Tab-separated table of C-alpha atoms and ligand atoms in Angstrom:
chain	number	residue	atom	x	y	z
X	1	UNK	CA	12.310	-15.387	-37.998
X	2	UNK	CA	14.155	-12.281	-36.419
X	3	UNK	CA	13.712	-10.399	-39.497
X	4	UNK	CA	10.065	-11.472	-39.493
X	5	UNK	CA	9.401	-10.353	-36.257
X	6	UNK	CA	11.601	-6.576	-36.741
X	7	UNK	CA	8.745	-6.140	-39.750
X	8	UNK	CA	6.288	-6.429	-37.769
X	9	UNK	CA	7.260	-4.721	-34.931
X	10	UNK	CA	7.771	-1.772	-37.542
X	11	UNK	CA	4.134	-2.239	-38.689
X	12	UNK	CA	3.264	-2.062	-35.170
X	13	UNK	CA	5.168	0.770	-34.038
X	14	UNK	CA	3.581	2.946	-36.874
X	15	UNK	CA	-0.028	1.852	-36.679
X	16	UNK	CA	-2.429	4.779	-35.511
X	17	UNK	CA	-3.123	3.483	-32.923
X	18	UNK	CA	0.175	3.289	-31.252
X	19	UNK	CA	1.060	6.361	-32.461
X	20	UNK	CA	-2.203	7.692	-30.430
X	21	UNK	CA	-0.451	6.390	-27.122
X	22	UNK	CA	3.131	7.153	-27.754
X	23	UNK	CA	3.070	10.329	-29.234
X	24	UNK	CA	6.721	10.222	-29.993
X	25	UNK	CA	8.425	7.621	-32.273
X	26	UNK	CA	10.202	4.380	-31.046
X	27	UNK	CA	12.368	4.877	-28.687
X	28	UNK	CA	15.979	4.265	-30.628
X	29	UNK	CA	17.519	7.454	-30.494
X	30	UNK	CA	18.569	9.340	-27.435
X	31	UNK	CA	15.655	12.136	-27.928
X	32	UNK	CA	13.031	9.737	-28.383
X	33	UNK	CA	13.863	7.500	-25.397
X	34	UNK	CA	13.810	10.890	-23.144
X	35	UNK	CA	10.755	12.024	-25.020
X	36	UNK	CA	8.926	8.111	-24.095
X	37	UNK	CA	9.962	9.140	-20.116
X	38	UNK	CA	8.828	12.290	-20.516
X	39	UNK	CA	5.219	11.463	-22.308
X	40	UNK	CA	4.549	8.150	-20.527
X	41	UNK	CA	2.604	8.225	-16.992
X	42	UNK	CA	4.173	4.937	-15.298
X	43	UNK	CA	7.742	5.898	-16.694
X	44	UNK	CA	7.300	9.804	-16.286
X	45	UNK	CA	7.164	8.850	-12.619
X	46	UNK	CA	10.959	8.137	-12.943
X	47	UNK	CA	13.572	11.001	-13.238
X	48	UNK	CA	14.557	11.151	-17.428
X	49	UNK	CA	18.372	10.426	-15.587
X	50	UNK	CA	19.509	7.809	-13.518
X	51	UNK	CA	22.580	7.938	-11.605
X	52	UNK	CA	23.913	4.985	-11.405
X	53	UNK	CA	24.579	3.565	-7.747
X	54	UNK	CA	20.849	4.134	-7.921
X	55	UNK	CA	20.240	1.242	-10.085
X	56	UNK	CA	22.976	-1.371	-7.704
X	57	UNK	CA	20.327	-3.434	-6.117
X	58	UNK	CA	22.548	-4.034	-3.053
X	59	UNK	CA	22.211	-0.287	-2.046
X	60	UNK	CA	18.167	0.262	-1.811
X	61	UNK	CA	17.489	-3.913	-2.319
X	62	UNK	CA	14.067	-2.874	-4.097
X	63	UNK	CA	12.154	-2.642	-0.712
X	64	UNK	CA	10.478	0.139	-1.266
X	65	UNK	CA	9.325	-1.160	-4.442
X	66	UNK	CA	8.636	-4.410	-3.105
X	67	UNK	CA	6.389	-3.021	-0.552
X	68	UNK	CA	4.459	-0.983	-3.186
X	69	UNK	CA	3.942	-3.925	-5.068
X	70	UNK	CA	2.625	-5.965	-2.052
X	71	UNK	CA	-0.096	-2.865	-1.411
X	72	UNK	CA	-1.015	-3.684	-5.315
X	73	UNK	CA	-1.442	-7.278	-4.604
X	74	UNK	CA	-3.261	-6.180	-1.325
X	75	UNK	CA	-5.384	-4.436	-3.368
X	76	UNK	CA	-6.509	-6.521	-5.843
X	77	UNK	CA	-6.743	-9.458	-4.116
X	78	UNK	CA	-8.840	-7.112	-1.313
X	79	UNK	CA	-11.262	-5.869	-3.632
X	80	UNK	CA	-11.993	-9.671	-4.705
X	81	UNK	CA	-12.572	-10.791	-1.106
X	82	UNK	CA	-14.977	-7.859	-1.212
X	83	UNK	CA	-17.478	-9.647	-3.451
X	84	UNK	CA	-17.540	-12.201	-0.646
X	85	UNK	CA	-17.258	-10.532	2.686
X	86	UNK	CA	-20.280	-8.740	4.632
X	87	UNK	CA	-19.302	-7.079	7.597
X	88	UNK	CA	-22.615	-7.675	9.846
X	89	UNK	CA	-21.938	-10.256	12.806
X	90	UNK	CA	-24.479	-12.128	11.446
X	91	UNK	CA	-22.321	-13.085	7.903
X	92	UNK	CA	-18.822	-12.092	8.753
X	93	UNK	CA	-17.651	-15.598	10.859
X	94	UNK	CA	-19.895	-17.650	8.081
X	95	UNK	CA	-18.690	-15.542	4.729
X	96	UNK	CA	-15.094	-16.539	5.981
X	97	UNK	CA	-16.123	-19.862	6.048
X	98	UNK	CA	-17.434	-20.117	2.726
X	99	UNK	CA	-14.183	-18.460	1.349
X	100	UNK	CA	-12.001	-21.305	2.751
X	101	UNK	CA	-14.540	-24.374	2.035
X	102	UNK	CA	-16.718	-23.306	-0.492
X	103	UNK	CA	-15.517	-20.338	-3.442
X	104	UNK	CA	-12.777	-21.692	-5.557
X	105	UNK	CA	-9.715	-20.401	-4.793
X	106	UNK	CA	-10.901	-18.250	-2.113
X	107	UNK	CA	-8.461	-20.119	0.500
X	108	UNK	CA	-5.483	-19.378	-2.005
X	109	UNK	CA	-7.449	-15.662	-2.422
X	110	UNK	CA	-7.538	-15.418	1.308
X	111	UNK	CA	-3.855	-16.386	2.399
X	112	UNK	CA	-2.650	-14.217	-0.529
X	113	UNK	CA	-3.667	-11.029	0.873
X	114	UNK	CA	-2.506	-12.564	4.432
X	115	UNK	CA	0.665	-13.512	3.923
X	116	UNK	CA	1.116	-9.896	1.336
X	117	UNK	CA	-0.307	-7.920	4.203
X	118	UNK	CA	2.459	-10.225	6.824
X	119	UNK	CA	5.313	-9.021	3.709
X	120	UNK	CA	4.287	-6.138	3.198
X	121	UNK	CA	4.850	-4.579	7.036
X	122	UNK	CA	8.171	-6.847	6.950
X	123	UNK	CA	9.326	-4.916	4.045
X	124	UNK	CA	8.668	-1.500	4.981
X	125	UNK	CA	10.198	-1.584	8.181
X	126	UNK	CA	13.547	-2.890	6.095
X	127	UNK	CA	12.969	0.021	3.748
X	128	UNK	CA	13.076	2.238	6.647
X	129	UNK	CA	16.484	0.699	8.116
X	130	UNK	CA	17.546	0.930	4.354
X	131	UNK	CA	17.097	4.440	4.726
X	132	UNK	CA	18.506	5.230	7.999
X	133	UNK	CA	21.746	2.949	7.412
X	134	UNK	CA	21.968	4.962	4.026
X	135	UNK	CA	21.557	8.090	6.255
X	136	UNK	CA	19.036	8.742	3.093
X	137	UNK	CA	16.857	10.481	6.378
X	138	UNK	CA	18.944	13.791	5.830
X	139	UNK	CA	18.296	16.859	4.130
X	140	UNK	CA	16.635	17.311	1.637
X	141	UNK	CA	14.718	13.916	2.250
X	142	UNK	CA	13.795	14.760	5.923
X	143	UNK	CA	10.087	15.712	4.556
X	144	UNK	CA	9.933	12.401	2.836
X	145	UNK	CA	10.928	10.770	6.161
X	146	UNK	CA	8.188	12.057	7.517
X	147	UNK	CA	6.049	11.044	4.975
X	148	UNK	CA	7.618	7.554	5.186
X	149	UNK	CA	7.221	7.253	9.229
X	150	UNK	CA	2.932	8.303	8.498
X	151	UNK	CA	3.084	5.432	5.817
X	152	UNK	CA	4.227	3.076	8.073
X	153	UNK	CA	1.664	3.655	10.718
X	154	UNK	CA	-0.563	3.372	8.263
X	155	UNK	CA	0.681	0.218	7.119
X	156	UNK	CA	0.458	-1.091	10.699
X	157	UNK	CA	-3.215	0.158	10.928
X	158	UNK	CA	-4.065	-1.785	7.740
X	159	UNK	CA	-2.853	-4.438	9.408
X	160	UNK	CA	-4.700	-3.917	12.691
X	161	UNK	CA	-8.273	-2.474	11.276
X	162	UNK	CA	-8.549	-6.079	9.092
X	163	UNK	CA	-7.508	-8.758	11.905
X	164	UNK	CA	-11.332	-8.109	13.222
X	165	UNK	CA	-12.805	-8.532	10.095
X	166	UNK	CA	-12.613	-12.230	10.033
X	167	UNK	CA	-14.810	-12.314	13.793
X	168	UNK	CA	-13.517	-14.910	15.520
X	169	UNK	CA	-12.638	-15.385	18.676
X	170	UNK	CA	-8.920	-14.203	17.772
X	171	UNK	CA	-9.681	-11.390	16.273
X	172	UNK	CA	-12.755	-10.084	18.578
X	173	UNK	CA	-10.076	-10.394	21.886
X	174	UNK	CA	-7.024	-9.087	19.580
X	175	UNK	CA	-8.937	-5.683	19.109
X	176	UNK	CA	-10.044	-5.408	22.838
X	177	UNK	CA	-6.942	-5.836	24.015
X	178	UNK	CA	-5.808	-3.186	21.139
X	179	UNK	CA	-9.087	-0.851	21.618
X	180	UNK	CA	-8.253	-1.006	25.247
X	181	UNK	CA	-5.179	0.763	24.888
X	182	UNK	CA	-6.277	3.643	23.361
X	183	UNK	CA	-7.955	4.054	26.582
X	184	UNK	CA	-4.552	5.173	28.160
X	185	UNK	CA	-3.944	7.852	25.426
X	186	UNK	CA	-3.147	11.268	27.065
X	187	UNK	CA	-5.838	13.399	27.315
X	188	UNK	CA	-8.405	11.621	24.454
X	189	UNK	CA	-8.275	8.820	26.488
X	190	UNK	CA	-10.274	7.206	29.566
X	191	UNK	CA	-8.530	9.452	32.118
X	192	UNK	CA	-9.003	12.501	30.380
X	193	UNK	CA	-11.373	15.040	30.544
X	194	UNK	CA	-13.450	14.951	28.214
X	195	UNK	CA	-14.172	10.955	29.259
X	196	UNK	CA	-15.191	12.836	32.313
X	197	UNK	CA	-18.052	14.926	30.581
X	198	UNK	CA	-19.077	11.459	29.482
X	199	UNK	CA	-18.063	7.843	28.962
X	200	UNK	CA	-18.892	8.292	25.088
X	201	UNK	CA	-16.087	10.509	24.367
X	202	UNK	CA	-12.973	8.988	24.826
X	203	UNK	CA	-10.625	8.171	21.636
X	204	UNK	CA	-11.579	4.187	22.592
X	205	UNK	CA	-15.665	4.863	22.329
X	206	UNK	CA	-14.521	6.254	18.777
X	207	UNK	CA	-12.828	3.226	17.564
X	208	UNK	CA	-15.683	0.988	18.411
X	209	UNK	CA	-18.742	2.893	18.156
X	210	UNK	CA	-19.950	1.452	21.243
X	211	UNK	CA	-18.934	0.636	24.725
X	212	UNK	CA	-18.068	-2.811	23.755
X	213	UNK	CA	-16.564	-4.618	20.383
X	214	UNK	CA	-20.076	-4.990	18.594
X	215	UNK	CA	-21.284	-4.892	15.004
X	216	UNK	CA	-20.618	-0.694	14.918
X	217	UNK	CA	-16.828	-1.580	15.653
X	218	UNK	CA	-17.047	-4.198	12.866
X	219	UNK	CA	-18.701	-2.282	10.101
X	220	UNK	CA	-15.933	0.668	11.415
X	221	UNK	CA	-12.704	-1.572	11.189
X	222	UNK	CA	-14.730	-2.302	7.451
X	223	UNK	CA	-14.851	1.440	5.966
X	224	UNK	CA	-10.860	2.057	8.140
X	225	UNK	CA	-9.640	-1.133	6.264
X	226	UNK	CA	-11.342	-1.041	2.770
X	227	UNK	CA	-11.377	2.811	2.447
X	228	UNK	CA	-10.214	5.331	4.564
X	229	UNK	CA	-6.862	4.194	4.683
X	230	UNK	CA	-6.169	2.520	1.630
X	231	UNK	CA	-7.178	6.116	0.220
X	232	UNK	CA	-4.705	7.652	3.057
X	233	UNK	CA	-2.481	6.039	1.921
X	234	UNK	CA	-2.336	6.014	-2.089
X	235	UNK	CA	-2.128	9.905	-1.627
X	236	UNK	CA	0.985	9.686	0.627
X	237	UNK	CA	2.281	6.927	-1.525
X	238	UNK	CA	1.732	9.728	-4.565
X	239	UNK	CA	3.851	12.598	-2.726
X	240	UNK	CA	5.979	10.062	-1.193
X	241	UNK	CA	7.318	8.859	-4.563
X	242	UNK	CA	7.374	12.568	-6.386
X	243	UNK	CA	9.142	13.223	-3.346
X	244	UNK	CA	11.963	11.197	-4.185
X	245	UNK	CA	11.957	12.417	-7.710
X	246	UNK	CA	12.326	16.040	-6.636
X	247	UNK	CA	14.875	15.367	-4.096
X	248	UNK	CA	17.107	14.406	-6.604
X	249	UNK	CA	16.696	10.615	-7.224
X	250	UNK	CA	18.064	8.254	-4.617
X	251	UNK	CA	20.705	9.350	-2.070
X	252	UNK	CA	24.334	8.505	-3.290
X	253	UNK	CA	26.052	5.666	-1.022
X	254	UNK	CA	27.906	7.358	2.253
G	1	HEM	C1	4.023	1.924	2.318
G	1	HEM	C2	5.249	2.182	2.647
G	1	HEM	C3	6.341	2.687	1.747
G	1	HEM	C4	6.510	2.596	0.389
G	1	HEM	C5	5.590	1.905	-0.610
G	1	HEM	C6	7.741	3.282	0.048
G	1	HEM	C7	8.280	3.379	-1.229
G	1	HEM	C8	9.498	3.963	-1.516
G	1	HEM	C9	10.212	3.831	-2.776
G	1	HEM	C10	9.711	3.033	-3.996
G	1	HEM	C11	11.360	4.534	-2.677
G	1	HEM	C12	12.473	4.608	-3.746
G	1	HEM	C13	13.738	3.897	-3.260
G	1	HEM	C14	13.636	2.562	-2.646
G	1	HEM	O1	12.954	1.671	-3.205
G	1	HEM	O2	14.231	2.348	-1.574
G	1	HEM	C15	11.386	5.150	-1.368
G	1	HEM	C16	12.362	6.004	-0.888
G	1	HEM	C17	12.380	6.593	0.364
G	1	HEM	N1	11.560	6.241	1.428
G	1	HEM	FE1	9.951	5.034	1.326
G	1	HEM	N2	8.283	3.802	1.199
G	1	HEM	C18	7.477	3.451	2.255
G	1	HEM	C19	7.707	3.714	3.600
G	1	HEM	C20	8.754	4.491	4.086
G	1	HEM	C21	9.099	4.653	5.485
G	1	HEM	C22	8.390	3.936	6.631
G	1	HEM	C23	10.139	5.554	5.536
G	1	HEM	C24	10.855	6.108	6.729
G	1	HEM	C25	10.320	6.324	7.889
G	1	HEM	C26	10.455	5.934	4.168
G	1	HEM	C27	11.404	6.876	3.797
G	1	HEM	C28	11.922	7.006	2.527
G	1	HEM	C29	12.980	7.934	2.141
G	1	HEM	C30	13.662	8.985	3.049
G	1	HEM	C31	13.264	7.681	0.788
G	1	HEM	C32	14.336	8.334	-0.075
G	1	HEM	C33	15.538	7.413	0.037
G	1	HEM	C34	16.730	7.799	-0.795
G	1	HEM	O3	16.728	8.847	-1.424
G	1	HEM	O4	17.688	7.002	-0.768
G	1	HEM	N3	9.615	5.244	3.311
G	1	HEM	N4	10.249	4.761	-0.672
Protein backbone atom coordinates (compact mmCIF):
# COMPACT_ATOMS: atom_id res chain seq x y z
CA UNK A 1 0.00 0.00 0.00
CA UNK A 2 2.84 2.51 1.08
CA UNK A 3 4.94 1.39 -1.67
CA UNK A 4 1.93 1.78 -3.97
CA UNK A 5 1.26 5.08 -3.07
CA UNK A 6 5.48 6.32 -3.13
CA UNK A 7 5.03 5.07 -7.09
CA UNK A 8 2.67 7.09 -7.70
CA UNK A 9 3.55 9.98 -6.03
CA UNK A 10 6.84 9.58 -8.22
CA UNK A 11 4.66 9.44 -11.38
CA UNK A 12 3.09 12.46 -10.12
CA UNK A 13 5.92 14.46 -9.15
CA UNK A 14 7.44 14.01 -12.72
CA UNK A 15 4.38 14.52 -14.87
CA UNK A 16 4.63 17.78 -17.10
CA UNK A 17 2.42 19.19 -15.68
CA UNK A 18 3.75 19.44 -12.24
CA UNK A 19 6.90 20.07 -13.41
CA UNK A 20 5.18 23.30 -15.19
CA UNK A 21 4.23 24.57 -11.56
CA UNK A 22 7.18 23.55 -9.55
CA UNK A 23 9.91 24.30 -11.61
CA UNK A 24 12.32 22.65 -9.29
CA UNK A 25 12.25 18.91 -8.33
CA UNK A 26 10.61 17.46 -5.11
CA UNK A 27 11.52 18.95 -2.38
CA UNK A 28 13.93 16.11 -0.56
CA UNK A 29 17.12 17.66 -0.54
CA UNK A 30 18.11 20.80 1.23
CA UNK A 31 18.49 22.87 -2.25
CA UNK A 32 15.31 21.84 -3.54
CA UNK A 33 13.23 22.58 -0.42
CA UNK A 34 14.89 26.29 -0.48
CA UNK A 35 14.45 26.37 -4.21
CA UNK A 36 10.22 25.29 -3.58
CA UNK A 37 10.28 28.64 -0.98
CA UNK A 38 11.98 30.49 -3.23
CA UNK A 39 9.76 29.64 -6.59
CA UNK A 40 6.38 29.24 -4.84
CA UNK A 41 4.08 32.52 -4.34
CA UNK A 42 2.12 31.45 -1.00
CA UNK A 43 5.46 29.96 0.50
CA UNK A 44 7.86 32.68 -1.06
CA UNK A 45 5.88 34.95 1.24
CA UNK A 46 7.80 33.24 4.13
CA UNK A 47 11.56 33.97 4.83
CA UNK A 48 13.65 30.60 3.16
CA UNK A 49 14.86 30.52 7.29
CA UNK A 50 13.00 30.25 10.26
CA UNK A 51 14.34 30.93 13.56
CA UNK A 52 12.97 28.98 15.76
CA UNK A 53 11.16 30.75 18.83
CA UNK A 54 9.33 31.99 15.76
CA UNK A 55 7.60 28.81 15.19
CA UNK A 56 6.61 28.34 19.52
CA UNK A 57 2.99 29.07 19.22
CA UNK A 58 2.91 30.44 22.80
CA UNK A 59 5.06 33.50 21.70
CA UNK A 60 2.90 35.11 18.64
CA UNK A 61 -0.35 32.47 19.42
CA UNK A 62 -1.12 32.67 15.50
CA UNK A 63 -3.24 35.91 15.89
CA UNK A 64 -2.09 37.58 13.29
CA UNK A 65 -2.68 34.72 11.16
CA UNK A 66 -5.87 34.03 12.61
CA UNK A 67 -7.10 37.41 11.85
CA UNK A 68 -5.95 37.13 8.19
CA UNK A 69 -7.76 34.11 7.86
CA UNK A 70 -11.02 35.58 9.34
CA UNK A 71 -10.68 38.64 6.52
CA UNK A 72 -10.54 35.44 3.97
CA UNK A 73 -13.62 33.99 5.40
CA UNK A 74 -15.02 37.64 5.47
CA UNK A 75 -14.40 37.69 2.10
CA UNK A 76 -15.77 34.89 0.67
CA UNK A 77 -18.59 34.55 2.56
CA UNK A 78 -19.12 38.64 1.69
CA UNK A 79 -18.94 38.27 -1.86
CA UNK A 80 -21.77 35.43 -1.57
CA UNK A 81 -24.11 37.68 0.43
CA UNK A 82 -23.45 39.98 -2.51
CA UNK A 83 -25.53 37.92 -4.94
CA UNK A 84 -28.32 38.57 -2.46
CA UNK A 85 -28.05 42.01 -1.02
CA UNK A 86 -29.26 45.38 -2.85
CA UNK A 87 -28.44 48.34 -1.09
CA UNK A 88 -31.64 50.62 -2.07
CA UNK A 89 -34.06 51.18 1.05
CA UNK A 90 -36.51 49.75 -0.88
CA UNK A 91 -34.71 45.89 -0.90
CA UNK A 92 -32.13 46.15 1.79
CA UNK A 93 -34.62 45.38 5.15
CA UNK A 94 -36.56 42.68 2.71
CA UNK A 95 -33.20 41.03 0.94
CA UNK A 96 -32.12 40.41 4.67
CA UNK A 97 -35.16 38.79 5.20
CA UNK A 98 -35.05 36.48 2.47
CA UNK A 99 -31.42 35.50 3.49
CA UNK A 100 -32.59 34.30 6.95
CA UNK A 101 -36.11 32.66 5.83
CA UNK A 102 -35.84 31.96 2.40
CA UNK A 103 -32.00 31.12 0.53
CA UNK A 104 -30.60 27.96 1.89
CA UNK A 105 -28.05 28.45 4.10
CA UNK A 106 -28.11 32.08 3.91
CA UNK A 107 -28.82 32.30 7.87
CA UNK A 108 -25.64 30.00 8.40
CA UNK A 109 -24.04 32.40 5.32
CA UNK A 110 -25.15 35.41 7.24
CA UNK A 111 -23.94 34.66 10.94
CA UNK A 112 -20.68 33.37 9.38
CA UNK A 113 -19.48 36.58 8.21
CA UNK A 114 -21.04 38.07 11.63
CA UNK A 115 -19.61 36.25 14.05
CA UNK A 116 -15.89 36.28 11.59
CA UNK A 117 -16.29 40.01 11.39
CA UNK A 118 -17.11 39.89 15.76
CA UNK A 119 -13.47 37.44 15.69
CA UNK A 120 -11.86 39.02 13.56
CA UNK A 121 -11.66 42.70 15.53
CA UNK A 122 -11.22 40.39 18.79
CA UNK A 123 -8.17 38.99 17.30
CA UNK A 124 -6.43 41.88 16.05
CA UNK A 125 -6.61 43.85 19.00
CA UNK A 126 -4.81 40.57 20.81
CA UNK A 127 -2.30 40.65 17.98
CA UNK A 128 -1.59 44.12 18.84
CA UNK A 129 -1.10 43.40 22.76
CA UNK A 130 0.96 40.37 21.36
CA UNK A 131 3.08 42.84 19.92
CA UNK A 132 3.44 45.40 22.49
CA UNK A 133 3.98 42.72 25.42
CA UNK A 134 6.68 41.26 22.94
CA UNK A 135 7.93 44.91 22.70
CA UNK A 136 7.90 43.58 18.83
CA UNK A 137 6.73 47.70 18.39
CA UNK A 138 10.57 48.65 18.39
CA UNK A 139 12.93 49.33 15.81
CA UNK A 140 13.06 48.15 13.02
CA UNK A 141 9.25 47.16 13.22
CA UNK A 142 8.08 50.71 14.26
CA UNK A 143 6.94 51.25 10.40
CA UNK A 144 5.03 48.04 10.57
CA UNK A 145 3.38 49.34 13.77
CA UNK A 146 2.17 51.89 12.02
CA UNK A 147 0.97 49.95 9.40
CA UNK A 148 -0.64 47.63 11.99
CA UNK A 149 -2.43 50.65 14.06
CA UNK A 150 -4.07 51.89 10.09
CA UNK A 151 -5.15 48.13 9.78
CA UNK A 152 -6.89 48.15 12.77
CA UNK A 153 -8.91 51.21 12.13
CA UNK A 154 -9.67 49.79 9.22
CA UNK A 155 -10.80 46.73 10.69
CA UNK A 156 -13.05 48.75 13.01
CA UNK A 157 -14.48 50.67 9.95
CA UNK A 158 -15.35 47.34 8.27
CA UNK A 159 -17.06 46.72 11.10
CA UNK A 160 -18.90 50.04 11.37
CA UNK A 161 -19.59 50.79 7.39
CA UNK A 162 -21.63 47.09 7.32
CA UNK A 163 -23.84 47.38 10.67
CA UNK A 164 -26.15 49.82 8.33
CA UNK A 165 -26.33 47.60 5.65
CA UNK A 166 -28.84 45.33 7.15
CA UNK A 167 -31.49 48.75 7.65
CA UNK A 168 -33.13 48.19 10.55
CA UNK A 169 -33.98 50.07 13.14
CA UNK A 170 -30.55 49.05 14.94
CA UNK A 171 -28.50 49.77 12.48
CA UNK A 172 -30.21 53.14 11.00
CA UNK A 173 -29.88 54.73 14.95
CA UNK A 174 -26.31 52.90 15.43
CA UNK A 175 -24.88 55.06 12.47
CA UNK A 176 -26.59 58.37 13.63
CA UNK A 177 -25.39 58.16 16.74
CA UNK A 178 -21.84 57.21 14.98
CA UNK A 179 -22.33 59.85 11.95
CA UNK A 180 -23.13 62.29 14.64
CA UNK A 181 -19.86 62.20 16.05
CA UNK A 182 -17.96 63.03 13.31
CA UNK A 183 -19.75 66.19 13.71
CA UNK A 184 -17.38 67.11 16.69
CA UNK A 185 -14.19 66.42 14.61
CA UNK A 186 -11.79 69.45 14.83
CA UNK A 187 -11.99 71.64 12.17
CA UNK A 188 -13.89 69.13 9.35
CA UNK A 189 -16.50 69.00 11.63
CA UNK A 190 -19.90 70.95 12.47
CA UNK A 191 -18.05 73.73 14.34
CA UNK A 192 -15.58 74.32 11.88
CA UNK A 193 -15.27 76.59 9.26
CA UNK A 194 -15.83 75.34 6.46
CA UNK A 195 -19.49 73.99 8.01
CA UNK A 196 -19.77 77.70 8.25
CA UNK A 197 -19.45 78.40 4.38
CA UNK A 198 -22.21 75.81 4.31
CA UNK A 199 -24.01 73.02 6.13
CA UNK A 200 -22.92 70.56 3.19
CA UNK A 201 -19.37 70.53 4.03
CA UNK A 202 -18.71 69.13 7.16
CA UNK A 203 -16.80 65.57 7.43
CA UNK A 204 -20.56 64.23 8.75
CA UNK A 205 -22.50 65.55 5.33
CA UNK A 206 -19.62 63.35 3.67
CA UNK A 207 -20.36 60.18 5.38
CA UNK A 208 -24.00 60.31 4.58
CA UNK A 209 -24.42 62.07 1.46
CA UNK A 210 -27.21 63.91 2.83
CA UNK A 211 -28.32 65.81 5.83
CA UNK A 212 -29.95 62.81 7.23
CA UNK A 213 -29.21 58.77 7.14
CA UNK A 214 -31.04 58.16 3.68
CA UNK A 215 -30.53 55.81 0.75
CA UNK A 216 -27.08 58.02 -0.39
CA UNK A 217 -25.63 57.02 3.16
CA UNK A 218 -26.73 53.42 2.43
CA UNK A 219 -25.45 52.89 -1.06
CA UNK A 220 -22.07 54.86 0.62
CA UNK A 221 -21.63 52.48 3.72
CA UNK A 222 -22.16 49.77 0.41
CA UNK A 223 -19.06 50.86 -1.91
CA UNK A 224 -16.89 51.77 2.02
CA UNK A 225 -17.81 48.14 3.08
CA UNK A 226 -17.64 46.00 -0.16
CA UNK A 227 -14.79 48.02 -1.82
CA UNK A 228 -12.96 50.79 -0.72
CA UNK A 229 -11.76 49.29 2.25
CA UNK A 230 -11.53 45.79 1.69
CA UNK A 231 -9.10 47.10 -1.19
CA UNK A 232 -7.42 49.48 1.64
CA UNK A 233 -6.84 47.05 3.26
CA UNK A 234 -5.45 43.94 1.14
CA UNK A 235 -2.68 46.52 0.09
CA UNK A 236 -1.67 47.24 3.74
CA UNK A 237 -2.15 43.63 4.53
CA UNK A 238 0.53 43.11 1.38
CA UNK A 239 3.28 45.60 2.89
CA UNK A 240 2.26 44.70 6.28
CA UNK A 241 3.33 41.05 5.84
CA UNK A 242 6.63 41.82 3.47
CA UNK A 243 7.18 44.03 6.23
CA UNK A 244 7.73 41.43 8.61
CA UNK A 245 9.76 39.46 6.18
CA UNK A 246 12.24 42.30 5.69
CA UNK A 247 12.48 43.13 9.25
CA UNK A 248 13.98 40.04 9.86
CA UNK A 249 11.21 37.46 10.64
CA UNK A 250 9.50 37.69 13.99
CA UNK A 251 11.06 39.54 16.96
CA UNK A 252 13.08 37.11 19.28
CA UNK A 253 11.35 36.70 22.88
CA UNK A 254 12.62 39.67 25.44
C1 LIG B 1 -5.94 43.15 9.84
C2 LIG B 1 -5.11 43.21 10.84
C3 LIG B 1 -3.78 42.52 10.96
C4 LIG B 1 -3.30 41.38 10.36
C5 LIG B 1 -4.03 40.47 9.38
C6 LIG B 1 -1.94 41.18 10.82
C7 LIG B 1 -1.12 40.12 10.47
C8 LIG B 1 0.14 39.90 10.99
C9 LIG B 1 0.90 38.67 10.87
C10 LIG B 1 0.42 37.41 10.12
C11 LIG B 1 2.08 38.84 11.51
C12 LIG B 1 3.17 37.76 11.71
C13 LIG B 1 3.27 37.36 13.18
C14 LIG B 1 2.05 37.08 13.95
O1 LIG B 1 1.17 36.32 13.47
O2 LIG B 1 1.90 37.60 15.07
C15 LIG B 1 2.10 40.19 12.03
C16 LIG B 1 3.16 40.79 12.70
C17 LIG B 1 3.18 42.08 13.19
N1 LIG B 1 2.07 42.91 13.30
FE1 LIG B 1 0.25 42.57 12.51
N2 LIG B 1 -1.61 42.21 11.67
C18 LIG B 1 -2.71 43.04 11.79
C19 LIG B 1 -2.82 44.15 12.61
C20 LIG B 1 -1.78 44.69 13.37
C21 LIG B 1 -1.92 45.75 14.34
C22 LIG B 1 -3.24 46.40 14.73
C23 LIG B 1 -0.65 46.03 14.80
C24 LIG B 1 -0.20 47.07 15.79
C25 LIG B 1 -0.76 48.22 15.96
C26 LIG B 1 0.27 45.12 14.13
C27 LIG B 1 1.65 45.13 14.27
C28 LIG B 1 2.48 44.10 13.90
C29 LIG B 1 3.92 44.05 14.12
C30 LIG B 1 4.80 45.17 14.73
C31 LIG B 1 4.36 42.80 13.67
C32 LIG B 1 5.77 42.23 13.74
C33 LIG B 1 5.81 41.44 15.03
C34 LIG B 1 7.09 40.70 15.31
O3 LIG B 1 8.05 40.84 14.56
O4 LIG B 1 7.10 39.99 16.33
N3 LIG B 1 -0.46 44.30 13.29
N4 LIG B 1 0.90 40.81 11.72
Amino acid sequence: MIKGLKRFTEWIVHTQIWKSIFRQGWPDTERNRVLTTLNTLIFHLHPIKVKSHALKVNYVFCLGGVSFFLFIVETITGILLMFYYRPTIEYAYQDMKDLEFAVTFGLFLRNMHRWAAHGMVLTVIFHMCRVFYTGSYKPPREYNWCIGVILLVLTLLLSFTGYLLPWDQLAFWAVTVGTNMAKATPIMGAEGPFHLLSEMSDICFYLRGSVDISENTLLRFYVLHCIALPLAAVVLMGIHFWRVRKDGGISGPL
